[in-house]
Tab-separated table of C-alpha atoms in Angstrom:
chain	number	residue	atom	x	y	z
A	1	UNK	CA	0.910	-89.314	29.983
A	2	UNK	CA	4.111	-87.378	30.586
A	3	UNK	CA	2.503	-85.360	33.351
A	4	UNK	CA	1.031	-88.508	34.868
A	5	UNK	CA	4.429	-90.217	34.904
A	6	UNK	CA	6.103	-87.189	36.444
A	7	UNK	CA	3.430	-86.988	39.146
A	8	UNK	CA	3.909	-90.667	39.970
A	9	UNK	CA	7.675	-90.253	40.070
A	10	UNK	CA	7.629	-87.101	42.203
A	11	UNK	CA	4.932	-88.027	44.685
A	12	UNK	CA	5.124	-91.807	44.791
A	13	UNK	CA	1.325	-91.878	44.732
A	14	UNK	CA	0.816	-95.600	44.375
A	15	UNK	CA	2.637	-98.340	46.185
A	16	UNK	CA	1.248	-101.507	44.607
A	17	UNK	CA	3.236	-103.455	42.012
A	18	UNK	CA	0.968	-102.757	39.043
A	19	UNK	CA	1.330	-99.020	39.615
A	20	UNK	CA	5.109	-99.332	39.739
A	21	UNK	CA	5.060	-101.182	36.433
A	22	UNK	CA	2.852	-98.477	34.935
A	23	UNK	CA	5.242	-95.809	36.224
A	24	UNK	CA	8.169	-97.600	34.599
A	25	UNK	CA	6.249	-97.865	31.322
A	26	UNK	CA	5.414	-94.172	31.413
A	27	UNK	CA	8.980	-93.185	32.296
A	28	UNK	CA	10.255	-95.251	29.378
A	29	UNK	CA	7.728	-93.613	27.086
A	30	UNK	CA	8.713	-90.155	28.362
A	31	UNK	CA	12.359	-90.933	27.665
A	32	UNK	CA	11.544	-92.114	24.140
A	33	UNK	CA	9.490	-88.971	23.455
A	34	UNK	CA	12.263	-86.729	24.789
A	35	UNK	CA	14.818	-88.501	22.574
A	36	UNK	CA	12.515	-88.124	19.579
A	37	UNK	CA	12.053	-84.419	20.323
A	38	UNK	CA	15.828	-83.945	20.599
A	39	UNK	CA	16.391	-85.681	17.237
A	40	UNK	CA	13.775	-83.473	15.585
A	41	UNK	CA	15.374	-80.346	17.021
A	42	UNK	CA	18.776	-81.452	15.727
A	43	UNK	CA	17.281	-82.070	12.281
A	44	UNK	CA	15.718	-78.615	12.213
A	45	UNK	CA	18.913	-76.900	13.382
A	46	UNK	CA	20.948	-78.786	10.761
A	47	UNK	CA	18.948	-77.120	7.986
A	48	UNK	CA	20.618	-73.737	7.876
A	49	UNK	CA	18.940	-71.175	5.656
A	50	UNK	CA	21.683	-68.595	5.225
A	51	UNK	CA	19.434	-66.227	3.301
A	52	UNK	CA	16.849	-66.152	6.092
A	53	UNK	CA	16.623	-62.881	8.035
A	54	UNK	CA	16.171	-64.714	11.354
A	55	UNK	CA	19.456	-66.558	10.794
A	56	UNK	CA	21.364	-63.355	10.053
A	57	UNK	CA	19.789	-61.472	12.960
A	58	UNK	CA	21.554	-63.860	15.344
A	59	UNK	CA	24.883	-62.399	14.241
A	60	UNK	CA	23.983	-58.737	13.866
A	61	UNK	CA	24.209	-56.214	16.705
A	62	UNK	CA	23.752	-52.499	17.329
A	63	UNK	CA	27.306	-51.875	16.127
A	64	UNK	CA	28.430	-52.084	12.525
A	65	UNK	CA	30.243	-55.140	11.188
A	66	UNK	CA	31.845	-55.509	7.818
A	67	UNK	CA	30.640	-58.343	5.648
A	68	UNK	CA	33.983	-60.083	6.180
A	69	UNK	CA	33.590	-59.831	9.973
A	70	UNK	CA	30.038	-61.142	9.740
A	71	UNK	CA	31.058	-64.077	7.556
A	72	UNK	CA	33.971	-64.920	9.848
A	73	UNK	CA	31.696	-64.904	12.913
A	74	UNK	CA	29.136	-67.149	11.201
A	75	UNK	CA	31.781	-69.642	10.074
A	76	UNK	CA	33.476	-69.682	13.492
A	77	UNK	CA	30.131	-70.319	15.217
A	78	UNK	CA	29.841	-73.700	13.498
A	79	UNK	CA	26.453	-72.849	11.998
A	80	UNK	CA	27.770	-73.654	8.541
A	81	UNK	CA	29.434	-76.953	9.425
A	82	UNK	CA	26.726	-79.208	8.018
A	83	UNK	CA	26.227	-77.017	4.989
A	84	UNK	CA	29.856	-76.576	3.982
A	85	UNK	CA	32.371	-78.512	6.048
A	86	UNK	CA	30.852	-81.981	5.489
A	87	UNK	CA	30.561	-81.464	1.737
A	88	UNK	CA	34.138	-80.242	1.443
A	89	UNK	CA	35.446	-83.074	3.607
A	90	UNK	CA	33.579	-85.671	1.528
A	91	UNK	CA	34.923	-84.238	-1.710
A	92	UNK	CA	38.494	-84.148	-0.357
A	93	UNK	CA	38.282	-87.856	0.443
A	94	UNK	CA	36.894	-88.579	-3.027
A	95	UNK	CA	39.748	-86.600	-4.559
A	96	UNK	CA	42.265	-88.426	-2.353
A	97	UNK	CA	40.839	-91.733	-3.535
A	98	UNK	CA	41.480	-90.624	-7.114
A	99	UNK	CA	45.028	-89.508	-6.240
A	100	UNK	CA	44.308	-85.829	-6.913
A	101	UNK	CA	45.123	-84.651	-3.375
A	102	UNK	CA	47.204	-85.847	-0.433
A	103	UNK	CA	46.726	-85.509	3.301
A	104	UNK	CA	49.510	-85.274	5.857
A	105	UNK	CA	48.546	-85.319	9.556
A	106	UNK	CA	49.585	-82.088	11.199
A	107	UNK	CA	49.974	-80.344	7.854
A	108	UNK	CA	46.675	-80.751	6.034
A	109	UNK	CA	45.699	-81.190	2.396
A	110	UNK	CA	47.540	-80.380	-0.831
A	111	UNK	CA	47.388	-81.161	-4.511
A	112	UNK	CA	49.226	-84.316	-5.438
A	113	UNK	CA	52.604	-83.849	-7.033
A	114	UNK	CA	52.342	-87.029	-9.115
Protein backbone atom coordinates (compact mmCIF):
# COMPACT_ATOMS: atom_id res chain seq x y z
CA UNK A 1 0.00 0.00 0.00
CA UNK A 2 2.86 2.34 0.83
CA UNK A 3 4.50 1.70 -2.52
CA UNK A 4 1.18 2.16 -4.30
CA UNK A 5 0.60 5.51 -2.59
CA UNK A 6 4.10 6.70 -3.39
CA UNK A 7 3.69 5.70 -7.04
CA UNK A 8 0.41 7.61 -7.24
CA UNK A 9 1.96 10.65 -5.59
CA UNK A 10 5.10 10.65 -7.74
CA UNK A 11 3.59 9.88 -11.11
CA UNK A 12 0.07 11.24 -10.81
CA UNK A 13 -1.17 8.09 -12.55
CA UNK A 14 -4.88 8.64 -12.17
CA UNK A 15 -6.78 11.84 -12.68
CA UNK A 16 -10.34 10.91 -11.70
CA UNK A 17 -11.78 11.92 -8.32
CA UNK A 18 -12.04 8.43 -6.84
CA UNK A 19 -8.34 7.86 -7.48
CA UNK A 20 -7.47 11.14 -5.78
CA UNK A 21 -9.49 10.10 -2.75
CA UNK A 22 -7.72 6.74 -2.69
CA UNK A 23 -4.36 8.51 -2.91
CA UNK A 24 -5.28 10.71 0.04
CA UNK A 25 -6.38 7.66 2.03
CA UNK A 26 -3.12 5.88 1.26
CA UNK A 27 -1.03 8.95 2.09
CA UNK A 28 -2.82 9.25 5.42
CA UNK A 29 -2.22 5.58 6.11
CA UNK A 30 1.46 5.94 5.17
CA UNK A 31 1.79 8.87 7.57
CA UNK A 32 0.14 6.89 10.37
CA UNK A 33 2.45 3.91 9.75
CA UNK A 34 5.52 6.15 9.71
CA UNK A 35 4.45 7.75 13.00
CA UNK A 36 3.87 4.32 14.51
CA UNK A 37 7.31 3.16 13.35
CA UNK A 38 8.93 6.27 14.85
CA UNK A 39 7.20 5.67 18.20
CA UNK A 40 8.36 2.05 18.24
CA UNK A 41 11.93 3.10 17.48
CA UNK A 42 11.82 5.64 20.31
CA UNK A 43 10.51 2.97 22.68
CA UNK A 44 13.31 0.59 21.73
CA UNK A 45 16.00 3.26 22.07
CA UNK A 46 14.63 4.28 25.48
CA UNK A 47 15.39 0.81 26.84
CA UNK A 48 19.10 1.10 27.45
CA UNK A 49 20.85 -2.12 28.41
CA UNK A 50 24.10 -0.84 29.87
CA UNK A 51 25.51 -4.33 30.31
CA UNK A 52 25.01 -5.17 26.63
CA UNK A 53 28.19 -5.44 24.55
CA UNK A 54 26.57 -3.69 21.58
CA UNK A 55 25.78 -0.67 23.77
CA UNK A 56 29.35 -0.42 25.06
CA UNK A 57 30.88 -0.92 21.61
CA UNK A 58 29.34 2.39 20.54
CA UNK A 59 31.66 4.18 22.97
CA UNK A 60 34.83 2.14 22.57
CA UNK A 61 37.51 2.90 19.99
CA UNK A 62 40.94 1.68 18.92
CA UNK A 63 42.53 3.86 21.60
CA UNK A 64 42.40 3.15 25.31
CA UNK A 65 39.95 4.95 27.59
CA UNK A 66 39.83 4.80 31.33
CA UNK A 67 36.60 3.64 32.90
CA UNK A 68 36.01 7.19 34.15
CA UNK A 69 36.43 8.58 30.61
CA UNK A 70 34.08 5.93 29.25
CA UNK A 71 31.44 6.64 31.88
CA UNK A 72 31.70 10.38 31.31
CA UNK A 73 31.26 9.95 27.55
CA UNK A 74 28.22 7.71 28.02
CA UNK A 75 26.57 10.12 30.46
CA UNK A 76 27.32 13.15 28.26
CA UNK A 77 25.82 11.39 25.22
CA UNK A 78 22.39 11.37 26.87
CA UNK A 79 22.05 7.60 26.52
CA UNK A 80 21.42 7.30 30.24
CA UNK A 81 18.87 10.10 30.51
CA UNK A 82 15.79 7.89 30.65
CA UNK A 83 17.48 5.38 32.90
CA UNK A 84 18.93 7.77 35.46
CA UNK A 85 18.02 11.41 34.99
CA UNK A 86 14.22 10.95 35.04
CA UNK A 87 14.33 8.78 38.16
CA UNK A 88 16.57 11.23 40.01
CA UNK A 89 14.45 14.19 38.95
CA UNK A 90 11.25 12.46 40.10
CA UNK A 91 12.77 11.61 43.47
CA UNK A 92 14.05 15.17 43.96
CA UNK A 93 10.53 16.50 43.45
CA UNK A 94 9.15 13.94 45.90
CA UNK A 95 11.78 14.97 48.44
CA UNK A 96 10.99 18.65 47.83
CA UNK A 97 7.33 17.92 48.46
CA UNK A 98 8.30 16.42 51.82
CA UNK A 99 10.51 19.43 52.64
CA UNK A 100 13.73 17.39 52.59
CA UNK A 101 15.37 19.38 49.77
CA UNK A 102 15.10 22.86 48.27
CA UNK A 103 15.56 24.12 44.74
CA UNK A 104 16.83 27.56 43.79
CA UNK A 105 16.78 28.52 40.09
CA UNK A 106 20.29 29.17 38.88
CA UNK A 107 21.81 27.38 41.86
CA UNK A 108 20.27 23.92 41.93
CA UNK A 109 19.28 21.53 44.70
CA UNK A 110 20.36 21.28 48.34
CA UNK A 111 19.29 19.65 51.56
CA UNK A 112 16.78 21.70 53.50
CA UNK A 113 18.14 23.59 56.45
CA UNK A 114 14.88 23.36 58.41
